[in-house]
Amino acid sequence: MFSTVCVVGLGRIGLPTAAALASNGIDVVGVDVDPAAVDLVNAGRVPFVEPDLAEAVSGAVAMGRLRATTTPEAADAFLIAVPTPLQKDRTADLSYVRAAAASVAGVLKAGDLVILESTSPPGTTVELSRWLGKHRPDLSFPHETADVPEVRVAHCPERVLPGRAMIEIVTNDRVIGGVAEGCAQRARELYEVFATGECLLTDATTAEMVKLSENAFRDVNVAFANELSTVCDQLCIDVGDVIDLANRHPRVDILRPGPGVGGHCLAVDPWFIVSAAPQHARLIRLAREVNDDRAAYVVSEVVRTAERFKEPVIACLGLAFKANIDDLRESPALNIVTELAERQVGRLLVVEPHVRELPQSLARTGRVELVDVAAAVREADVVVLLVDHDAFRSVRRTALRGKAVFDTRDLWR
Ligand code: SAJ
């Protein structure tokens, strides 16, 4: 049914999906505006860390099933997986989707399928259909016809967990929303090439809201855990004990507090709901604020403790936005270390086993040293655990004795 697929955007979703399709016998053309990413993929390599992805990409390239380029080529289906970042006014920047639409429009033909995978505000996929239609008045699109359109358009939001992308791309259920009758059915045929999870069909705008709701649900639940943690601190109660014991109730499942919520999903997507219905999305907005305020709370606690020492040495363990990945996007850990550096609280030692050098924003302060975990713990007066990387589990409790310890992830309980 599908022999060639063009995947636009070779990022953390597009590239694993391209590899999954290619591994299942589809000829895949990967498109990215970044020539460096294109060169890397063509050399069978990957521009970021994701377990099992490098093997899948190098295998697909070696088999001749996957190649990358900077402009889209004719194909049976187009899968758009480009960023939809948050703007300063907390609405979605859809310029990458619009640019992708403009770039694929020129090579579309009757019978093609266009799928938007990028997480998007309600209504974006219908808008995508309109953008495509404006570029190609010679073809019919689903937003404008009651008949079966010549080009079908659907939304199938990605829902994989970074770090488990190669597994979840295959095993997760897929929510597929069509702009009109027949679009979702056609998209299902494509996902069935590699996905073993169930394909659940709906309309495009519902599918957009499903994806946003999943991440808002998780964000609200993390906010609950974070708020509980601050309350317990005030009352001198161990929040870890409270959560463990409360979770023994058959219908309670409290998540884990941390130094805040990061990444390009939970920290971003709930705002798309808030901007779509600002008067009504009160809880979702408040949860975002609670999670965003968490980093400032951690900083103030660390500063207060450091003041007890004459020339404090502070070790911060972890910079990534969560455990066992190299992704520093929207990372609360990175924000906390940056703020401590700016406040010149003391000598700052940072440990991040998943990066080789400090990010520019920290390096340029000239006040932060990247060291290994043993050195950091040995020299520190204050040890702040910011990310629950496996590599930090083995820190011996005896090595922490006599030091002020902030375990924001409850790893060392
Ligand atoms: N976090 C906590 N406590 C918890 C769980 C998470 O503080 O108990 C924090 C993490 O440390 C991290 C942030 O939340 O900073 C987000 O991490 P995550 O593991 O919850 O999620 P992401 O952002 O890596 O991936 C999410 C997933 N969504 C859901 O689980 C509903 C994933 O399935 C989505 O595909 C992804 O967003 C996405 O791309 O939208």
Short mmCIF file of C-alpha atoms and ligand atoms in Angstrom, two decimals:
data_model
loop_
_atom_site.label_atom_id
_atom_site.label_comp_id
_atom_site.label_asym_id
_atom_site.label_seq_id
_atom_site.Cartn_x
_atom_site.Cartn_y
_atom_site.Cartn_z
CA MET A 1 0.00 0.00 0.00
CA PHE A 2 2.76 2.44 0.97
CA SER A 3 6.11 2.01 -0.69
CA THR A 4 7.70 5.42 0.02
CA VAL A 5 7.23 7.71 3.01
CA CYS A 6 8.71 11.15 3.51
CA VAL A 7 9.36 12.05 7.16
CA VAL A 8 9.76 15.79 7.70
CA GLY A 9 11.81 16.58 10.83
CA LEU A 10 14.56 14.20 11.91
CA GLY A 11 14.32 14.96 15.62
CA ARG A 12 13.54 12.81 18.62
CA ILE A 13 10.27 11.59 17.09
CA GLY A 14 10.81 11.85 13.33
CA LEU A 15 14.05 9.90 13.27
CA PRO A 16 12.86 6.92 15.38
CA THR A 17 9.67 6.79 13.27
CA ALA A 18 11.67 6.94 10.03
CA ALA A 19 13.86 4.09 11.30
CA ALA A 20 10.82 2.03 12.34
CA LEU A 21 9.21 2.43 8.90
CA ALA A 22 12.46 1.66 7.07
CA SER A 23 13.05 -1.44 9.22
CA ASN A 24 9.64 -2.68 8.04
CA GLY A 25 10.37 -2.52 4.34
CA ILE A 26 9.31 1.07 3.49
CA ASP A 27 11.61 3.32 1.50
CA VAL A 28 11.98 6.37 3.70
CA VAL A 29 13.26 9.82 2.82
CA GLY A 30 14.06 11.80 5.96
CA VAL A 31 13.97 15.58 5.59
CA ASP A 32 15.57 18.12 7.87
CA VAL A 33 16.45 21.78 7.45
CA ASP A 34 19.72 21.15 9.34
CA PRO A 35 22.33 19.89 6.85
CA ALA A 36 24.49 18.57 9.72
CA ALA A 37 21.65 16.27 10.87
CA VAL A 38 21.11 15.14 7.27
CA ASP A 39 24.82 14.29 6.84
CA LEU A 40 24.89 12.38 10.13
CA VAL A 41 21.87 10.26 9.20
CA ASN A 42 23.26 9.53 5.75
CA ALA A 43 26.44 8.34 7.48
CA GLY A 44 24.25 5.97 9.53
CA ARG A 45 24.69 7.98 12.72
CA VAL A 46 22.32 9.87 15.05
CA PRO A 47 22.46 13.45 16.36
CA PHE A 48 21.20 12.65 19.90
CA VAL A 49 21.14 9.84 22.45
CA GLU A 50 18.17 7.44 22.39
CA PRO A 51 18.62 3.77 23.31
CA ASP A 52 18.67 1.41 20.26
CA LEU A 53 18.13 4.26 17.77
CA ALA A 54 21.72 4.33 16.47
CA GLU A 55 21.55 0.61 15.57
CA ALA A 56 18.18 1.02 13.84
CA VAL A 57 19.35 4.03 11.80
CA SER A 58 22.68 2.53 10.76
CA GLY A 59 20.91 -0.72 9.78
CA ALA A 60 18.25 1.09 7.73
CA VAL A 61 20.84 3.26 5.97
CA ALA A 62 23.05 0.24 5.24
CA MET A 63 20.05 -1.60 3.73
CA GLY A 64 19.39 1.41 1.50
CA ARG A 65 15.91 1.90 2.99
CA LEU A 66 16.62 5.24 4.70
CA ARG A 67 18.29 8.31 3.34
CA ALA A 68 18.14 11.95 4.37
CA THR A 69 17.91 15.21 2.47
CA THR A 70 17.01 18.86 3.05
CA THR A 71 13.95 19.04 0.75
CA PRO A 72 10.90 16.77 0.52
CA GLU A 73 10.52 14.36 -2.38
CA ALA A 74 7.45 12.70 -3.90
CA ALA A 75 6.11 9.89 -1.68
CA ASP A 76 2.88 8.05 -0.84
CA ALA A 77 2.72 9.54 2.64
CA PHE A 78 4.21 12.53 4.44
CA LEU A 79 4.75 12.47 8.14
CA ILE A 80 5.41 15.85 9.75
CA ALA A 81 7.28 15.75 13.07
CA VAL A 82 8.63 19.26 13.53
CA PRO A 83 8.83 21.35 16.73
CA THR A 84 5.86 23.36 18.01
CA PRO A 85 7.65 25.41 20.67
CA LEU A 86 6.11 27.72 23.23
CA GLN A 87 6.34 31.43 22.48
CA LYS A 88 6.88 34.18 25.04
CA ASP A 89 3.11 34.81 25.15
CA ARG A 90 2.62 31.08 25.93
CA THR A 91 0.95 30.23 22.66
CA ALA A 92 2.33 27.67 20.20
CA ASP A 93 4.76 28.71 17.50
CA LEU A 94 3.33 26.95 14.44
CA SER A 95 5.86 28.42 12.01
CA TYR A 96 7.69 25.09 11.63
CA VAL A 97 4.44 23.28 10.76
CA ARG A 98 3.57 26.03 8.29
CA ALA A 99 7.04 25.79 6.72
CA ALA A 100 6.74 21.99 6.50
CA ALA A 101 3.34 22.39 4.80
CA ALA A 102 4.85 24.79 2.27
CA SER A 103 7.74 22.42 1.58
CA VAL A 104 5.67 19.23 1.07
CA ALA A 105 2.84 20.96 -0.86
CA GLY A 106 4.91 21.21 -4.03
CA VAL A 107 5.40 17.43 -4.34
CA LEU A 108 1.87 16.31 -3.33
CA LYS A 109 -0.27 14.33 -5.77
CA ALA A 110 -3.76 12.79 -5.70
CA GLY A 111 -3.92 9.77 -3.39
CA ASP A 112 -1.27 11.06 -0.93
CA LEU A 113 -1.61 11.11 2.83
CA VAL A 114 -0.27 13.87 5.12
CA ILE A 115 0.02 13.18 8.85
CA LEU A 116 0.87 15.74 11.50
CA GLU A 117 2.64 14.09 14.46
CA SER A 118 3.79 17.28 16.19
CA THR A 119 1.96 18.09 19.44
CA SER A 120 -0.39 20.88 18.43
CA PRO A 121 -3.17 23.14 19.76
CA PRO A 122 -6.74 22.16 18.89
CA GLY A 123 -7.53 23.08 15.29
CA THR A 124 -3.96 22.94 13.92
CA THR A 125 -4.48 19.91 11.65
CA VAL A 126 -7.54 21.47 10.02
CA GLU A 127 -5.41 24.60 9.56
CA LEU A 128 -2.66 22.45 8.04
CA SER A 129 -5.19 21.14 5.51
CA ARG A 130 -6.09 24.77 4.67
CA TRP A 131 -2.41 25.77 4.27
CA LEU A 132 -1.83 22.82 1.93
CA GLY A 133 -4.97 23.71 -0.03
CA LYS A 134 -3.78 27.29 -0.53
CA HIS A 135 -0.49 26.02 -2.00
CA ARG A 136 -2.25 23.44 -4.19
CA PRO A 137 -5.60 24.72 -5.51
CA ASP A 138 -5.40 21.97 -8.16
CA LEU A 139 -5.96 19.24 -5.50
CA SER A 140 -8.88 18.70 -3.12
CA PHE A 141 -8.27 18.61 0.65
CA PRO A 142 -10.45 17.32 3.52
CA HIS A 143 -11.29 20.70 5.13
CA GLU A 144 -13.18 21.77 2.00
CA THR A 145 -14.95 18.73 0.57
CA ALA A 146 -17.66 16.36 1.73
CA ASP A 147 -16.45 13.79 -0.81
CA VAL A 148 -13.32 11.71 -0.36
CA PRO A 149 -10.51 14.29 -0.81
CA GLU A 150 -7.62 13.71 -3.20
CA VAL A 151 -5.14 14.32 -0.39
CA ARG A 152 -6.02 12.91 3.02
CA VAL A 153 -4.88 14.74 6.18
CA ALA A 154 -4.74 13.33 9.73
CA HIS A 155 -3.24 13.98 13.15
CA CYS A 156 -1.49 11.18 15.00
CA PRO A 157 0.25 12.66 18.03
CA GLU A 158 3.49 11.07 19.12
CA ARG A 159 3.28 9.75 22.68
CA VAL A 160 6.59 7.99 23.26
CA LEU A 161 8.64 8.48 26.39
CA PRO A 162 12.14 9.78 25.68
CA GLY A 163 14.52 6.98 26.62
CA ARG A 164 11.98 4.34 25.54
CA ALA A 165 11.16 5.74 22.11
CA MET A 166 12.18 2.68 20.08
CA ILE A 167 10.02 0.38 22.20
CA GLU A 168 7.02 2.68 22.64
CA ILE A 169 6.88 3.67 18.94
CA VAL A 170 6.02 0.04 18.25
CA THR A 171 3.98 -0.93 21.31
CA ASN A 172 1.95 2.19 22.24
CA ASP A 173 -1.66 2.50 21.16
CA ARG A 174 -2.03 5.26 18.54
CA VAL A 175 -4.76 7.89 18.55
CA ILE A 176 -5.44 8.85 14.94
CA GLY A 177 -7.68 11.80 14.10
CA GLY A 178 -8.86 12.46 10.56
CA VAL A 179 -9.80 15.89 9.21
CA ALA A 180 -12.67 14.18 7.36
CA GLU A 181 -14.09 10.74 6.67
CA GLY A 182 -11.50 8.32 5.31
CA CYS A 183 -8.40 10.23 6.48
CA ALA A 184 -7.88 8.41 9.78
CA GLN A 185 -8.55 5.02 8.14
CA ARG A 186 -5.83 5.69 5.59
CA ALA A 187 -3.39 6.81 8.31
CA ARG A 188 -4.12 3.63 10.27
CA GLU A 189 -2.86 1.58 7.32
CA LEU A 190 0.48 3.36 7.60
CA TYR A 191 0.88 2.87 11.36
CA GLU A 192 -0.05 -0.78 11.04
CA VAL A 193 3.18 -1.22 9.07
CA PHE A 194 5.21 -1.00 12.30
CA ALA A 195 2.92 -0.46 15.31
CA THR A 196 1.64 -3.40 17.33
CA GLY A 197 -0.48 -1.21 19.65
CA GLU A 198 -4.14 -0.59 18.84
CA CYS A 199 -5.03 2.25 16.43
CA LEU A 200 -7.92 4.28 17.85
CA LEU A 201 -9.70 6.45 15.32
CA THR A 202 -11.31 9.83 15.97
CA ASP A 203 -11.39 13.32 14.44
CA ALA A 204 -8.27 15.50 14.21
CA THR A 205 -9.20 18.10 16.82
CA THR A 206 -10.13 15.45 19.40
CA ALA A 207 -6.79 13.72 18.75
CA GLU A 208 -4.98 17.03 19.36
CA MET A 209 -6.83 17.48 22.65
CA VAL A 210 -6.14 13.87 23.70
CA LYS A 211 -2.40 14.41 23.44
CA LEU A 212 -2.50 17.72 25.32
CA SER A 213 -4.73 16.20 28.01
CA GLU A 214 -2.30 13.33 28.63
CA ASN A 215 0.59 15.68 29.33
CA ALA A 216 -1.56 18.14 31.30
CA PHE A 217 -2.80 15.21 33.42
CA ARG A 218 0.77 14.22 34.25
CA ASP A 219 1.81 17.82 34.89
CA VAL A 220 -1.08 18.37 37.31
CA ASN A 221 -0.18 15.15 39.13
CA VAL A 222 3.50 16.12 39.44
CA ALA A 223 2.37 19.54 40.70
CA PHE A 224 0.34 17.79 43.41
CA ALA A 225 3.44 15.84 44.49
CA ASN A 226 5.59 19.00 44.42
CA GLU A 227 3.09 20.96 46.48
CA LEU A 228 2.83 18.11 48.97
CA SER A 229 6.61 18.13 49.28
CA THR A 230 6.73 21.85 50.11
CA VAL A 231 3.90 21.46 52.64
CA CYS A 232 5.67 18.51 54.28
CA ASP A 233 8.93 20.51 54.47
CA GLN A 234 7.09 23.23 56.39
CA LEU A 235 5.63 20.65 58.77
CA CYS A 236 8.94 18.72 59.12
CA ILE A 237 7.36 15.54 57.75
CA ASP A 238 9.15 13.22 55.32
CA VAL A 239 7.18 13.53 52.07
CA GLY A 240 8.63 10.24 50.77
CA ASP A 241 7.11 8.38 53.74
CA VAL A 242 3.78 10.12 53.21
CA ILE A 243 3.66 9.20 49.51
CA ASP A 244 4.79 5.60 50.00
CA LEU A 245 2.21 5.00 52.70
CA ALA A 246 -0.62 6.88 50.92
CA ASN A 247 0.09 4.88 47.76
CA ARG A 248 -0.77 1.69 49.64
CA HIS A 249 -4.39 2.79 49.28
CA PRO A 250 -5.91 0.91 46.33
CA ARG A 251 -7.06 4.08 44.55
CA VAL A 252 -4.16 6.46 45.34
CA ASP A 253 -1.08 6.77 43.14
CA ILE A 254 0.83 9.96 43.95
CA LEU A 255 3.77 10.77 41.66
CA ARG A 256 7.25 11.82 42.81
CA PRO A 257 8.23 15.37 43.74
CA GLY A 258 11.32 16.83 42.13
CA PRO A 259 13.07 20.13 41.45
CA GLY A 260 10.42 21.06 38.84
CA VAL A 261 9.10 19.76 35.55
CA GLY A 262 11.22 19.95 32.43
CA GLY A 263 11.51 18.75 28.86
CA HIS A 264 9.67 19.94 25.80
CA CYS A 265 6.40 18.21 26.65
CA LEU A 266 4.97 18.55 30.14
CA ALA A 267 6.43 22.03 30.62
CA VAL A 268 4.94 23.21 27.30
CA ASP A 269 1.83 21.34 26.18
CA PRO A 270 -0.52 22.31 29.06
CA TRP A 271 -0.11 25.95 27.98
CA PHE A 272 -1.72 25.05 24.64
CA ILE A 273 -4.88 24.12 26.54
CA VAL A 274 -4.65 27.27 28.66
CA SER A 275 -4.30 29.48 25.59
CA ALA A 276 -7.24 27.72 23.89
CA ALA A 277 -9.57 28.33 26.88
CA PRO A 278 -7.89 30.82 29.26
CA GLN A 279 -11.00 31.47 31.36
CA HIS A 280 -11.64 27.82 32.07
CA ALA A 281 -8.28 26.03 32.27
CA ARG A 282 -7.65 27.19 35.85
CA LEU A 283 -6.26 24.03 37.42
CA ILE A 284 -4.01 23.33 34.44
CA ARG A 285 -2.54 26.84 34.61
CA LEU A 286 -2.01 26.66 38.38
CA ALA A 287 -0.23 23.30 38.07
CA ARG A 288 2.16 24.84 35.53
CA GLU A 289 2.85 27.69 37.94
CA VAL A 290 3.39 25.33 40.90
CA ASN A 291 5.88 23.28 38.88
CA ASP A 292 7.64 26.36 37.52
CA ASP A 293 8.00 27.84 41.03
CA ARG A 294 9.65 24.69 42.31
CA ALA A 295 13.13 25.58 41.02
CA ALA A 296 13.09 28.91 42.88
CA TYR A 297 12.11 27.07 46.05
CA VAL A 298 15.06 24.67 45.72
CA VAL A 299 17.44 27.59 45.06
CA SER A 300 16.23 29.46 48.15
CA GLU A 301 16.68 26.37 50.35
CA VAL A 302 20.20 25.76 49.01
CA VAL A 303 21.16 29.43 49.47
CA ARG A 304 19.86 29.39 53.05
CA THR A 305 21.92 26.30 53.85
CA ALA A 306 25.07 27.55 52.09
CA GLU A 307 25.00 30.66 54.27
CA ARG A 308 25.99 28.43 57.20
CA PHE A 309 29.42 27.89 55.63
CA LYS A 310 32.19 30.49 55.32
CA GLU A 311 33.30 29.51 51.81
CA PRO A 312 30.69 26.98 50.76
CA VAL A 313 31.40 24.35 48.14
CA ILE A 314 28.15 23.18 46.54
CA ALA A 315 27.93 20.00 44.47
CA CYS A 316 24.96 19.81 42.09
CA LEU A 317 24.32 16.30 40.78
CA GLY A 318 22.59 16.24 37.39
CA LEU A 319 21.68 18.78 34.71
CA ALA A 320 19.29 16.78 32.48
CA PHE A 321 15.52 17.29 32.71
CA LYS A 322 15.07 13.73 33.96
CA ALA A 323 16.91 10.50 34.71
CA ASN A 324 19.32 8.70 32.38
CA ILE A 325 19.08 10.99 29.35
CA ASP A 326 21.31 13.72 27.90
CA ASP A 327 18.44 16.15 27.19
CA LEU A 328 18.85 19.53 28.92
CA ARG A 329 15.84 21.22 27.30
CA GLU A 330 13.71 23.20 29.79
CA SER A 331 15.63 21.43 32.53
CA PRO A 332 14.85 22.64 36.05
CA ALA A 333 18.23 21.27 37.17
CA LEU A 334 20.01 23.47 34.65
CA ASN A 335 17.94 26.49 35.72
CA ILE A 336 18.77 25.86 39.37
CA VAL A 337 22.53 25.62 38.74
CA THR A 338 22.43 28.73 36.52
CA GLU A 339 20.63 30.68 39.23
CA LEU A 340 23.10 29.52 41.91
CA ALA A 341 25.99 30.58 39.64
CA GLU A 342 24.44 34.00 39.03
CA ARG A 343 23.91 34.52 42.76
CA GLN A 344 27.58 33.59 43.42
CA VAL A 345 26.53 31.44 46.35
CA GLY A 346 29.86 29.63 46.59
CA ARG A 347 32.12 27.33 44.59
CA LEU A 348 29.89 25.29 42.30
CA LEU A 349 30.75 21.74 41.22
CA VAL A 350 28.46 20.10 38.69
CA VAL A 351 28.18 16.43 37.76
CA GLU A 352 26.39 15.33 34.60
CA PRO A 353 27.56 11.90 33.38
CA HIS A 354 25.59 12.25 30.12
CA VAL A 355 27.38 15.33 28.74
CA ARG A 356 31.04 15.87 27.89
CA GLU A 357 31.06 19.62 28.46
CA LEU A 358 29.02 22.25 30.26
CA PRO A 359 26.26 23.93 28.23
CA GLN A 360 27.25 27.40 27.01
CA SER A 361 24.85 29.16 29.39
CA LEU A 362 26.77 27.72 32.35
CA ALA A 363 30.27 27.72 30.88
CA ARG A 364 30.06 31.42 30.13
CA THR A 365 29.44 32.27 33.81
CA GLY A 366 32.98 31.01 34.52
CA ARG A 367 31.76 29.99 37.97
CA VAL A 368 30.92 26.32 37.46
CA GLU A 369 33.23 23.28 37.22
CA LEU A 370 32.19 19.99 35.60
CA VAL A 371 33.63 17.18 37.71
CA ASP A 372 33.00 13.51 38.43
CA VAL A 373 30.64 12.41 41.16
CA ALA A 374 33.33 11.17 43.55
CA ALA A 375 35.26 14.47 43.44
CA ALA A 376 32.07 16.53 43.79
CA VAL A 377 30.85 14.66 46.84
CA ARG A 378 34.30 14.58 48.42
CA GLU A 379 34.83 18.34 48.18
CA ALA A 380 31.31 19.59 48.84
CA ASP A 381 29.82 21.10 51.98
CA VAL A 382 26.38 21.01 50.40
CA VAL A 383 25.29 18.18 48.06
CA VAL A 384 22.20 18.87 45.92
CA LEU A 385 20.85 15.88 43.98
CA LEU A 386 18.83 17.28 41.07
CA VAL A 387 18.45 14.29 38.73
CA ASP A 388 17.90 10.65 39.71
CA HIS A 389 20.43 9.25 37.23
CA ASP A 390 21.30 5.61 37.95
CA ALA A 391 24.93 6.72 38.16
CA PHE A 392 24.13 8.58 41.41
CA ARG A 393 22.49 5.65 43.15
CA SER A 394 25.80 4.17 44.16
CA VAL A 395 27.01 7.23 46.12
CA ARG A 396 27.90 5.79 49.50
CA ARG A 397 25.95 7.17 52.45
CA THR A 398 29.21 7.35 54.41
CA ALA A 399 30.58 9.77 51.77
CA LEU A 400 27.65 12.10 52.52
CA ARG A 401 28.14 12.06 56.26
CA GLY A 402 28.66 15.53 57.79
CA LYS A 403 27.42 17.31 54.66
CA ALA A 404 24.17 19.17 54.10
CA VAL A 405 22.24 17.01 51.63
CA PHE A 406 19.29 18.05 49.43
CA ASP A 407 17.92 15.01 47.67
CA THR A 408 15.25 16.66 45.50
CA ARG A 409 14.40 13.30 43.88
CA ASP A 410 14.34 11.19 47.01
CA LEU A 411 16.93 8.87 45.43
CA TRP A 412 18.95 8.22 48.56
CA ARG A 413 16.16 7.45 51.00
N1 SAJ B 1 8.54 14.22 36.82
C1 SAJ B 1 8.54 14.38 38.19
N2 SAJ B 1 7.91 13.45 38.96
C2 SAJ B 1 7.30 12.36 38.43
C3 SAJ B 1 7.30 12.20 37.02
C4 SAJ B 1 7.92 13.14 36.24
O1 SAJ B 1 9.10 15.36 38.72
O2 SAJ B 1 6.79 11.54 39.20
C5 SAJ B 1 9.22 15.21 35.96
C6 SAJ B 1 10.46 14.65 35.27
O3 SAJ B 1 11.57 14.66 36.12
C7 SAJ B 1 10.60 15.59 34.09
C8 SAJ B 1 9.14 15.90 33.75
O4 SAJ B 1 8.37 15.57 34.88
O5 SAJ B 1 11.27 16.79 34.44
C9 SAJ B 1 8.62 15.15 32.53
O6 SAJ B 1 9.06 13.80 32.55
P1 SAJ B 1 8.12 12.57 32.18
O7 SAJ B 1 8.93 11.34 32.29
O8 SAJ B 1 6.87 12.61 32.97
O9 SAJ B 1 7.65 12.86 30.68
P2 SAJ B 1 8.40 13.29 29.31
O10 SAJ B 1 8.27 14.79 29.19
O11 SAJ B 1 9.73 12.69 29.17
O12 SAJ B 1 7.41 12.59 28.26
C10 SAJ B 1 6.03 12.90 28.27
C11 SAJ B 1 5.23 11.59 28.25
N3 SAJ B 1 3.84 11.87 28.54
C12 SAJ B 1 3.16 11.18 29.46
O13 SAJ B 1 3.65 10.32 30.15
C13 SAJ B 1 1.71 11.53 29.61
C14 SAJ B 1 5.40 10.89 26.90
O14 SAJ B 1 4.56 9.75 26.82
C15 SAJ B 1 5.07 11.87 25.75
O15 SAJ B 1 5.24 11.27 24.49
C16 SAJ B 1 6.01 13.04 25.87
O16 SAJ B 1 5.75 13.69 27.13
C17 SAJ B 1 5.76 14.00 24.72
O17 SAJ B 1 6.56 13.99 23.77
O18 SAJ B 1 4.76 14.72 24.72
#
